[in-house]
PDB file of C-alpha atoms in Angstrom:
ATOM      1  CA  MET P  26      -4.179  -2.515   1.593  1.00 76.00           C
ATOM      2  CA  TYR P  27      -1.607  -1.311   4.129  1.00 86.00           C
ATOM      3  CA  ARG P  28       1.470  -3.545   3.700  1.00 92.00           C
ATOM      4  CA  ILE P  29       3.784  -4.341   6.606  1.00 96.00           C
ATOM      5  CA  LEU P  30       7.156  -6.080   6.719  1.00 97.00           C
ATOM      6  CA  ILE P  31       8.308  -7.611  10.019  1.00 97.00           C
ATOM      7  CA  VAL P  32      12.045  -7.836  10.675  1.00 97.00           C
ATOM      8  CA  GLU P  33      12.388  -9.918  13.804  1.00 95.00           C
ATOM      9  CA  ASP P  34      14.718 -12.840  14.699  1.00 91.00           C
ATOM     10  CA  GLU P  35      12.425 -14.302  17.360  1.00 92.00           C
ATOM     11  CA  LEU P  36       9.843 -16.342  15.472  1.00 93.00           C
ATOM     12  CA  ILE P  37       7.319 -16.446  18.318  1.00 93.00           C
ATOM     13  CA  ALA P  38       7.447 -12.664  18.684  1.00 93.00           C
ATOM     14  CA  ALA P  39       7.141 -12.247  14.909  1.00 95.00           C
ATOM     15  CA  GLU P  40       4.096 -14.568  14.700  1.00 95.00           C
ATOM     16  CA  TYR P  41       2.452 -12.733  17.593  1.00 94.00           C
ATOM     17  CA  LEU P  42       2.926  -9.420  15.801  1.00 94.00           C
ATOM     18  CA  LYS P  43       1.527 -10.911  12.614  1.00 95.00           C
ATOM     19  CA  MET P  44      -1.538 -12.183  14.458  1.00 94.00           C
ATOM     20  CA  ILE P  45      -2.254  -8.723  15.896  1.00 93.00           C
ATOM     21  CA  LEU P  46      -1.754  -6.969  12.556  1.00 93.00           C
ATOM     22  CA  GLU P  47      -3.822  -9.328  10.445  1.00 91.00           C
ATOM     23  CA  LYS P  48      -6.610  -9.283  13.017  1.00 87.00           C
ATOM     24  CA  LYS P  49      -6.878  -5.527  12.338  1.00 85.00           C
ATOM     25  CA  GLY P  50      -6.984  -6.091   8.567  1.00 84.00           C
ATOM     26  CA  TRP P  51      -3.441  -5.089   7.707  1.00 90.00           C
ATOM     27  CA  SER P  52      -1.355  -7.208   5.340  1.00 92.00           C
ATOM     28  CA  VAL P  53       1.927  -8.760   6.599  1.00 95.00           C
ATOM     29  CA  VAL P  54       3.817  -9.262   3.362  1.00 95.00           C
ATOM     30  CA  ASP P  55       6.828 -11.041   4.846  1.00 97.00           C
ATOM     31  CA  ILE P  56       8.749 -11.935   7.992  1.00 97.00           C
ATOM     32  CA  VAL P  57      12.579 -11.907   7.850  1.00 97.00           C
ATOM     33  CA  ASP P  58      15.291 -12.048  10.479  1.00 96.00           C
ATOM     34  CA  ASN P  59      18.240 -10.181   8.894  1.00 96.00           C
ATOM     35  CA  GLY P  60      19.128  -7.038   6.988  1.00 94.00           C
ATOM     36  CA  LEU P  61      19.888  -8.596   3.616  1.00 94.00           C
ATOM     37  CA  ASP P  62      16.552 -10.382   3.443  1.00 96.00           C
ATOM     38  CA  ALA P  63      14.804  -7.204   4.643  1.00 95.00           C
ATOM     39  CA  LEU P  64      16.241  -5.174   1.757  1.00 92.00           C
ATOM     40  CA  GLU P  65      15.279  -7.895  -0.730  1.00 93.00           C
ATOM     41  CA  SER P  66      11.744  -8.050   0.648  1.00 94.00           C
ATOM     42  CA  ILE P  67      11.395  -4.263   0.440  1.00 91.00           C
ATOM     43  CA  ARG P  68      12.299  -4.338  -3.228  1.00 89.00           C
ATOM     44  CA  LYS P  69       9.830  -7.182  -3.808  1.00 91.00           C
ATOM     45  CA  TYR P  70       6.793  -6.013  -1.777  1.00 91.00           C
ATOM     46  CA  ASN P  71       7.265  -2.235  -1.396  1.00 87.00           C
ATOM     47  CA  PRO P  72       5.813  -2.176   2.132  1.00 93.00           C
ATOM     48  CA  HIS P  73       4.232   0.918   3.682  1.00 92.00           C
ATOM     49  CA  LEU P  74       5.711   0.099   7.121  1.00 95.00           C
ATOM     50  CA  ILE P  75       8.629  -1.886   8.518  1.00 96.00           C
ATOM     51  CA  LEU P  76       8.567  -3.158  12.086  1.00 96.00           C
ATOM     52  CA  MET P  77      12.265  -3.471  12.779  1.00 93.00           C
ATOM     53  CA  ASP P  78      13.790  -5.217  15.755  1.00 93.00           C
ATOM     54  CA  ILE P  79      17.034  -3.555  16.943  1.00 88.00           C
ATOM     55  CA  MET P  80      18.826  -6.886  17.551  1.00 87.00           C
ATOM     56  CA  ILE P  81      18.589  -8.973  14.388  1.00 92.00           C
ATOM     57  CA  LYS P  82      20.754 -11.624  12.750  1.00 94.00           C
ATOM     58  CA  GLY P  83      23.592 -10.650  10.429  1.00 94.00           C
ATOM     59  CA  PRO P  84      26.505  -8.213  10.544  1.00 93.00           C
ATOM     60  CA  LYS P  85      24.317  -5.093  10.912  1.00 91.00           C
ATOM     61  CA  SER P  86      21.912  -4.084  13.645  1.00 88.00           C
ATOM     62  CA  GLY P  87      18.330  -3.090  12.922  1.00 89.00           C
ATOM     63  CA  CYS P  88      19.304   0.573  13.244  1.00 87.00           C
ATOM     64  CA  GLU P  89      22.102   0.213  10.656  1.00 89.00           C
ATOM     65  CA  VAL P  90      19.771  -1.656   8.289  1.00 92.00           C
ATOM     66  CA  ALA P  91      17.154   1.088   8.727  1.00 90.00           C
ATOM     67  CA  ILE P  92      19.686   3.657   7.518  1.00 86.00           C
ATOM     68  CA  ASP P  93      20.365   1.468   4.446  1.00 87.00           C
ATOM     69  CA  ILE P  94      16.639   1.208   3.811  1.00 87.00           C
ATOM     70  CA  ARG P  95      16.424   4.964   3.491  1.00 79.00           C
ATOM     71  CA  ASN P  96      18.499   4.655   0.295  1.00 76.00           C
ATOM     72  CA  ILE P  97      15.782   2.620  -1.400  1.00 80.00           C
ATOM     73  CA  SER P  98      12.474   3.429   0.331  1.00 82.00           C
ATOM     74  CA  ASN P  99      10.566   6.194   2.070  1.00 80.00           C
ATOM     75  CA  CYS P 100       8.364   3.746   3.957  1.00 88.00           C
ATOM     76  CA  SER P 101       7.620   4.227   7.637  1.00 91.00           C
ATOM     77  CA  ILE P 102       9.979   2.489  10.098  1.00 93.00           C
ATOM     78  CA  VAL P 103       9.053   1.621  13.676  1.00 93.00           C
ATOM     79  CA  PHE P 104      11.710   0.016  15.876  1.00 91.00           C
ATOM     80  CA  THR P 105      10.880  -2.739  18.326  1.00 90.00           C
ATOM     81  CA  THR P 106      13.169  -2.964  21.322  1.00 84.00           C
ATOM     82  CA  ALA P 107      13.400  -4.115  24.931  1.00 80.00           C
ATOM     83  CA  TYR P 108      15.077  -0.858  25.866  1.00 71.00           C
ATOM     84  CA  ALA P 109      14.154   2.817  25.688  1.00 64.00           C
ATOM     85  CA  ASP P 110      17.030   5.121  26.496  1.00 66.00           C
ATOM     86  CA  ASP P 111      18.789   8.160  25.015  1.00 70.00           C
ATOM     87  CA  GLU P 112      20.886   5.935  22.727  1.00 70.00           C
ATOM     88  CA  MET P 113      17.702   4.317  21.335  1.00 65.00           C
ATOM     89  CA  ILE P 114      16.156   7.724  20.633  1.00 67.00           C
ATOM     90  CA  SER P 115      19.368   8.839  18.918  1.00 74.00           C
ATOM     91  CA  TYR P 116      19.368   5.724  16.708  1.00 69.00           C
ATOM     92  CA  ALA P 117      15.742   6.346  15.789  1.00 69.00           C
ATOM     93  CA  MET P 118      16.503   9.968  14.821  1.00 73.00           C
ATOM     94  CA  ASP P 119      19.543   8.939  12.706  1.00 74.00           C
ATOM     95  CA  ALA P 120      17.395   6.431  10.788  1.00 72.00           C
ATOM     96  CA  LYS P 121      14.494   8.918  10.462  1.00 76.00           C
ATOM     97  CA  ALA P 122      12.263   6.370  12.161  1.00 82.00           C
ATOM     98  CA  ASP P 123       8.631   7.093  12.881  1.00 83.00           C
ATOM     99  CA  GLY P 124       8.703   5.693  16.406  1.00 82.00           C
ATOM    100  CA  TYR P 125       9.499   2.656  18.518  1.00 82.00           C
ATOM    101  CA  ILE P 126       7.602  -0.005  20.436  1.00 87.00           C
ATOM    102  CA  ILE P 127       8.852  -1.389  23.730  1.00 84.00           C
ATOM    103  CA  LYS P 128       8.861  -5.124  24.369  1.00 86.00           C
ATOM    104  CA  PRO P 129       7.018  -7.072  25.672  1.00 86.00           C
ATOM    105  CA  TYR P 130       4.439  -6.007  23.101  1.00 86.00           C
ATOM    106  CA  ASN P 131       1.284  -4.243  24.108  1.00 87.00           C
ATOM    107  CA  GLU P 132      -1.461  -4.893  21.549  1.00 89.00           C
ATOM    108  CA  ARG P 133      -3.233  -1.593  22.148  1.00 86.00           C
ATOM    109  CA  GLU P 134      -0.016   0.363  21.703  1.00 87.00           C
ATOM    110  CA  ILE P 135       0.877  -1.444  18.508  1.00 90.00           C
ATOM    111  CA  VAL P 136      -2.567  -0.880  17.017  1.00 88.00           C
ATOM    112  CA  ALA P 137      -2.573   2.796  18.007  1.00 85.00           C
ATOM    113  CA  ILE P 138       0.811   3.547  16.445  1.00 87.00           C
ATOM    114  CA  ILE P 139       0.122   1.641  13.211  1.00 89.00           C
ATOM    115  CA  SER P 140      -3.373   3.080  12.857  1.00 84.00           C
ATOM    116  CA  LEU P 141      -1.911   6.578  12.925  1.00 81.00           C
ATOM    117  CA  LEU P 142       0.720   5.707  10.349  1.00 85.00           C
ATOM    118  CA  SER P 143      -1.812   3.925   8.167  1.00 82.00           C
ATOM    119  CA  ALA P 144      -4.205   6.897   8.312  1.00 74.00           C
ATOM    120  CA  LYS P 145      -1.335   9.196   7.388  1.00 73.00           C
ATOM    121  CA  GLN P 146      -0.441   6.987   4.401  1.00 71.00           C
ATOM    122  CA  ASN P 147      -4.037   6.907   3.217  1.00 62.00           C
ATOM    123  CA  HIS P 148      -4.217  10.696   3.480  1.00 57.00           C
ATOM    124  CA  LEU P 149      -1.017  11.110   1.469  1.00 55.00           C
ATOM    125  CA  ASN P 150      -2.205   8.687  -1.166  1.00 57.00           C
ATOM    126  CA  GLY P 151      -5.672  10.177  -1.263  1.00 52.00           C
ATOM    127  CA  THR P 152      -6.982   6.637  -0.943  1.00 55.00           C
ATOM    128  CA  LYS P 153     -10.446   6.278   0.513  1.00 72.00           C
ATOM    129  CA  ILE P 154     -10.996   3.176   2.635  1.00 77.00           C
ATOM    130  CA  SER P 155     -14.329   2.098   4.130  1.00 86.00           C
ATOM    131  CA  LYS P 156     -14.000  -0.143   7.179  1.00 87.00           C
ATOM    132  CA  ILE P 157     -16.930  -2.578   7.341  1.00 93.00           C
ATOM    133  CA  VAL P 158     -17.980  -4.649  10.344  1.00 93.00           C
ATOM    134  CA  GLY P 159     -16.504  -8.116  10.430  1.00 91.00           C
ATOM    135  CA  GLY P 160     -12.983  -7.015   9.586  1.00 87.00           C
ATOM    136  CA  PHE P 161     -13.697  -6.141   5.954  1.00 90.00           C
ATOM    137  CA  TYR P 162     -12.252  -3.148   4.058  1.00 87.00           C
ATOM    138  CA  PHE P 163     -13.462  -1.660   0.809  1.00 88.00           C
ATOM    139  CA  ASN P 164     -10.863   0.258  -1.150  1.00 81.00           C
ATOM    140  CA  HIS P 165     -12.534   2.937  -3.283  1.00 80.00           C
ATOM    141  CA  GLU P 166      -9.460   3.273  -5.472  1.00 70.00           C
ATOM    142  CA  THR P 167      -9.195  -0.386  -6.485  1.00 73.00           C
ATOM    143  CA  ASN P 168     -12.946  -1.072  -5.977  1.00 81.00           C
ATOM    144  CA  LEU P 169     -12.080  -4.279  -4.155  1.00 86.00           C
ATOM    145  CA  LEU P 170     -13.137  -5.839  -0.852  1.00 89.00           C
ATOM    146  CA  TYR P 171     -10.426  -7.119   1.475  1.00 85.00           C
ATOM    147  CA  LYS P 172     -10.156  -9.071   4.699  1.00 82.00           C
ATOM    148  CA  SER P 173      -6.906  -9.900   6.508  1.00 69.00           C
ATOM    149  CA  GLY P 174      -4.962  -8.549   3.576  1.00 65.00           C
ATOM    150  CA  GLU P 175      -6.645 -10.893   1.117  1.00 76.00           C
ATOM    151  CA  ILE P 176      -8.985  -9.903  -1.731  1.00 82.00           C
ATOM    152  CA  ILE P 177     -12.490 -11.300  -1.418  1.00 90.00           C
ATOM    153  CA  LYS P 178     -13.433 -12.644  -4.812  1.00 91.00           C
ATOM    154  CA  LEU P 179     -16.779 -11.093  -5.727  1.00 94.00           C
ATOM    155  CA  GLY P 180     -18.493 -10.388  -9.039  1.00 92.00           C
ATOM    156  CA  SER P 181     -18.707  -6.936 -10.589  1.00 91.00           C
ATOM    157  CA  ASN P 182     -22.311  -6.370  -9.508  1.00 93.00           C
ATOM    158  CA  ALA P 183     -21.499  -7.356  -5.924  1.00 95.00           C
ATOM    159  CA  LEU P 184     -18.577  -4.947  -5.796  1.00 94.00           C
ATOM    160  CA  LYS P 185     -20.629  -2.191  -7.410  1.00 93.00           C
ATOM    161  CA  LEU P 186     -23.357  -2.732  -4.789  1.00 96.00           C
ATOM    162  CA  ILE P 187     -20.859  -2.532  -1.897  1.00 96.00           C
ATOM    163  CA  GLN P 188     -19.253   0.562  -3.433  1.00 93.00           C
ATOM    164  CA  THR P 189     -22.608   2.303  -3.730  1.00 94.00           C
ATOM    165  CA  LEU P 190     -23.536   1.519  -0.150  1.00 96.00           C
ATOM    166  CA  CYS P 191     -20.107   2.673   1.121  1.00 93.00           C
ATOM    167  CA  ASP P 192     -20.504   5.898  -0.819  1.00 90.00           C
ATOM    168  CA  HIS P 193     -23.715   6.471   1.144  1.00 90.00           C
ATOM    169  CA  LYS P 194     -22.506   4.835   4.374  1.00 84.00           C
ATOM    170  CA  ASN P 195     -24.542   7.049   6.703  1.00 82.00           C
ATOM    171  CA  SER P 196     -27.857   6.577   4.978  1.00 90.00           C
ATOM    172  CA  CYS P 197     -30.187   3.975   3.515  1.00 93.00           C
ATOM    173  CA  VAL P 198     -30.020   3.497  -0.271  1.00 93.00           C
ATOM    174  CA  SER P 199     -33.367   2.588  -1.784  1.00 92.00           C
ATOM    175  CA  TYR P 200     -34.006  -0.687  -3.569  1.00 91.00           C
ATOM    176  CA  GLU P 201     -34.810   1.237  -6.725  1.00 90.00           C
ATOM    177  CA  GLN P 202     -31.564   3.217  -6.666  1.00 90.00           C
ATOM    178  CA  LEU P 203     -29.472   0.127  -6.050  1.00 91.00           C
ATOM    179  CA  TYR P 204     -31.226  -1.811  -8.830  1.00 90.00           C
ATOM    180  CA  MET P 205     -30.802   1.004 -11.337  1.00 88.00           C
ATOM    181  CA  THR P 206     -27.092   1.267 -10.432  1.00 89.00           C
ATOM    182  CA  LEU P 207     -26.588  -2.411 -11.238  1.00 91.00           C
ATOM    183  CA  TRP P 208     -28.889  -3.138 -14.161  1.00 89.00           C
ATOM    184  CA  HIS P 209     -30.565  -0.022 -15.619  1.00 79.00           C
ATOM    185  CA  ASP P 210     -33.745  -1.888 -16.546  1.00 76.00           C
ATOM    186  CA  GLU P 211     -37.094  -2.850 -15.066  1.00 75.00           C
ATOM    187  CA  ILE P 212     -36.861  -3.281 -11.281  1.00 79.00           C
ATOM    188  CA  ASN P 213     -36.726  -6.879 -10.072  1.00 83.00           C
ATOM    189  CA  LEU P 214     -36.033  -7.009  -6.330  1.00 86.00           C
ATOM    190  CA  LYS P 215     -35.341 -10.772  -6.462  1.00 90.00           C
ATOM    191  CA  LYS P 216     -32.239 -10.132  -8.593  1.00 91.00           C
ATOM    192  CA  LEU P 217     -31.038  -7.567  -6.045  1.00 92.00           C
ATOM    193  CA  GLN P 218     -31.697  -9.921  -3.146  1.00 92.00           C
ATOM    194  CA  MET P 219     -29.751 -12.652  -4.932  1.00 95.00           C
ATOM    195  CA  VAL P 220     -26.686 -10.452  -5.139  1.00 95.00           C
ATOM    196  CA  ILE P 221     -26.965  -9.691  -1.418  1.00 96.00           C
ATOM    197  CA  TYR P 222     -27.354 -13.391  -0.697  1.00 96.00           C
ATOM    198  CA  ARG P 223     -24.237 -14.299  -2.721  1.00 96.00           C
ATOM    199  CA  ILE P 224     -22.141 -11.668  -0.902  1.00 97.00           C
ATOM    200  CA  ARG P 225     -23.280 -13.013   2.456  1.00 96.00           C
ATOM    201  CA  GLU P 226     -22.491 -16.551   1.344  1.00 96.00           C
ATOM    202  CA  ILE P 227     -18.982 -15.799   0.021  1.00 96.00           C
ATOM    203  CA  CYS P 228     -18.005 -13.544   2.911  1.00 96.00           C
ATOM    204  CA  GLU P 229     -19.614 -15.761   5.527  1.00 95.00           C
ATOM    205  CA  ALA P 230     -20.783 -12.553   7.152  1.00 95.00           C
ATOM    206  CA  ASP P 231     -23.719 -10.139   6.986  1.00 96.00           C
ATOM    207  CA  PHE P 232     -22.798  -6.491   6.898  1.00 96.00           C
ATOM    208  CA  PHE P 233     -26.033  -5.320   5.266  1.00 96.00           C
ATOM    209  CA  GLU P 234     -28.962  -3.817   7.151  1.00 94.00           C
ATOM    210  CA  ASN P 235     -32.274  -4.256   5.436  1.00 92.00           C
ATOM    211  CA  ILE P 236     -34.499  -1.271   6.088  1.00 89.00           C
ATOM    212  CA  ASN P 237     -37.848  -2.935   5.456  1.00 81.00           C
ATOM    213  CA  GLY P 238     -39.774  -1.377   2.619  1.00 81.00           C
ATOM    214  CA  ILE P 239     -37.051   1.155   1.834  1.00 91.00           C
ATOM    215  CA  GLY P 240     -33.618  -0.296   0.979  1.00 93.00           C
ATOM    216  CA  TYR P 241     -30.247  -1.328   2.364  1.00 95.00           C
ATOM    217  CA  GLN P 242     -27.589   0.311   4.499  1.00 95.00           C
ATOM    218  CA  ILE P 243     -24.025  -1.049   5.011  1.00 96.00           C
ATOM    219  CA  LYS P 244     -22.738  -1.628   8.549  1.00 94.00           C
ATOM    220  CA  ILE P 245     -19.654   0.514   9.010  1.00 91.00           C
ATOM    221  CA  ASP P 246     -17.095  -0.285  11.736  1.00 86.00           C
ATOM    222  CA  TYR P 247     -16.287   3.012  13.485  1.00 77.00           C
ATOM    223  CA  LYS P 248     -13.934   1.479  16.059  1.00 67.00           C
TER     224      LYS P 248
END
């Protein structure tokens, strides 16, 4: 899961950012308002991205803290600021930042910038992520299902079923193939249907499409 640290001394602004990020399925690991706490949080959570306000509490500005961060982390840094001038751009270059977002926040801009950085991180890590309708994400490296940064607690057969469907996301997987993947014995469609039912119940969502008489296909979110 893509981990984000917010460094912002205005609590309302920080909570608004968190709401936007978690709605998109990213994990906000911490919110801090000063450089010392930011460095401590980085060591603790190892975030992929830091959203750093320029004007924060403490003896150092966000730009100065960002330069310190480069001594302990190669994570992405995006500045948040109410101003965009030559000095701001110079600060961003000195801190090797990946960009900046102008206040007041525009949700579409925030999502666009972070989506690009997240995709870049996934490419570098070689991590395959399947985005499922309803705000769910299946990580093919950990073989776990997530929503809003939290792991959805499912049994091994349920996770194996989701993995198989995500591996064939653009096609229908037959009942027989799914059953053999899970149990390797005589086909019993009621057992398969029970696993589907339990997933729907735990997730409180239905991201399976039942192709009558053939099998199941998972509903992928292509947005």
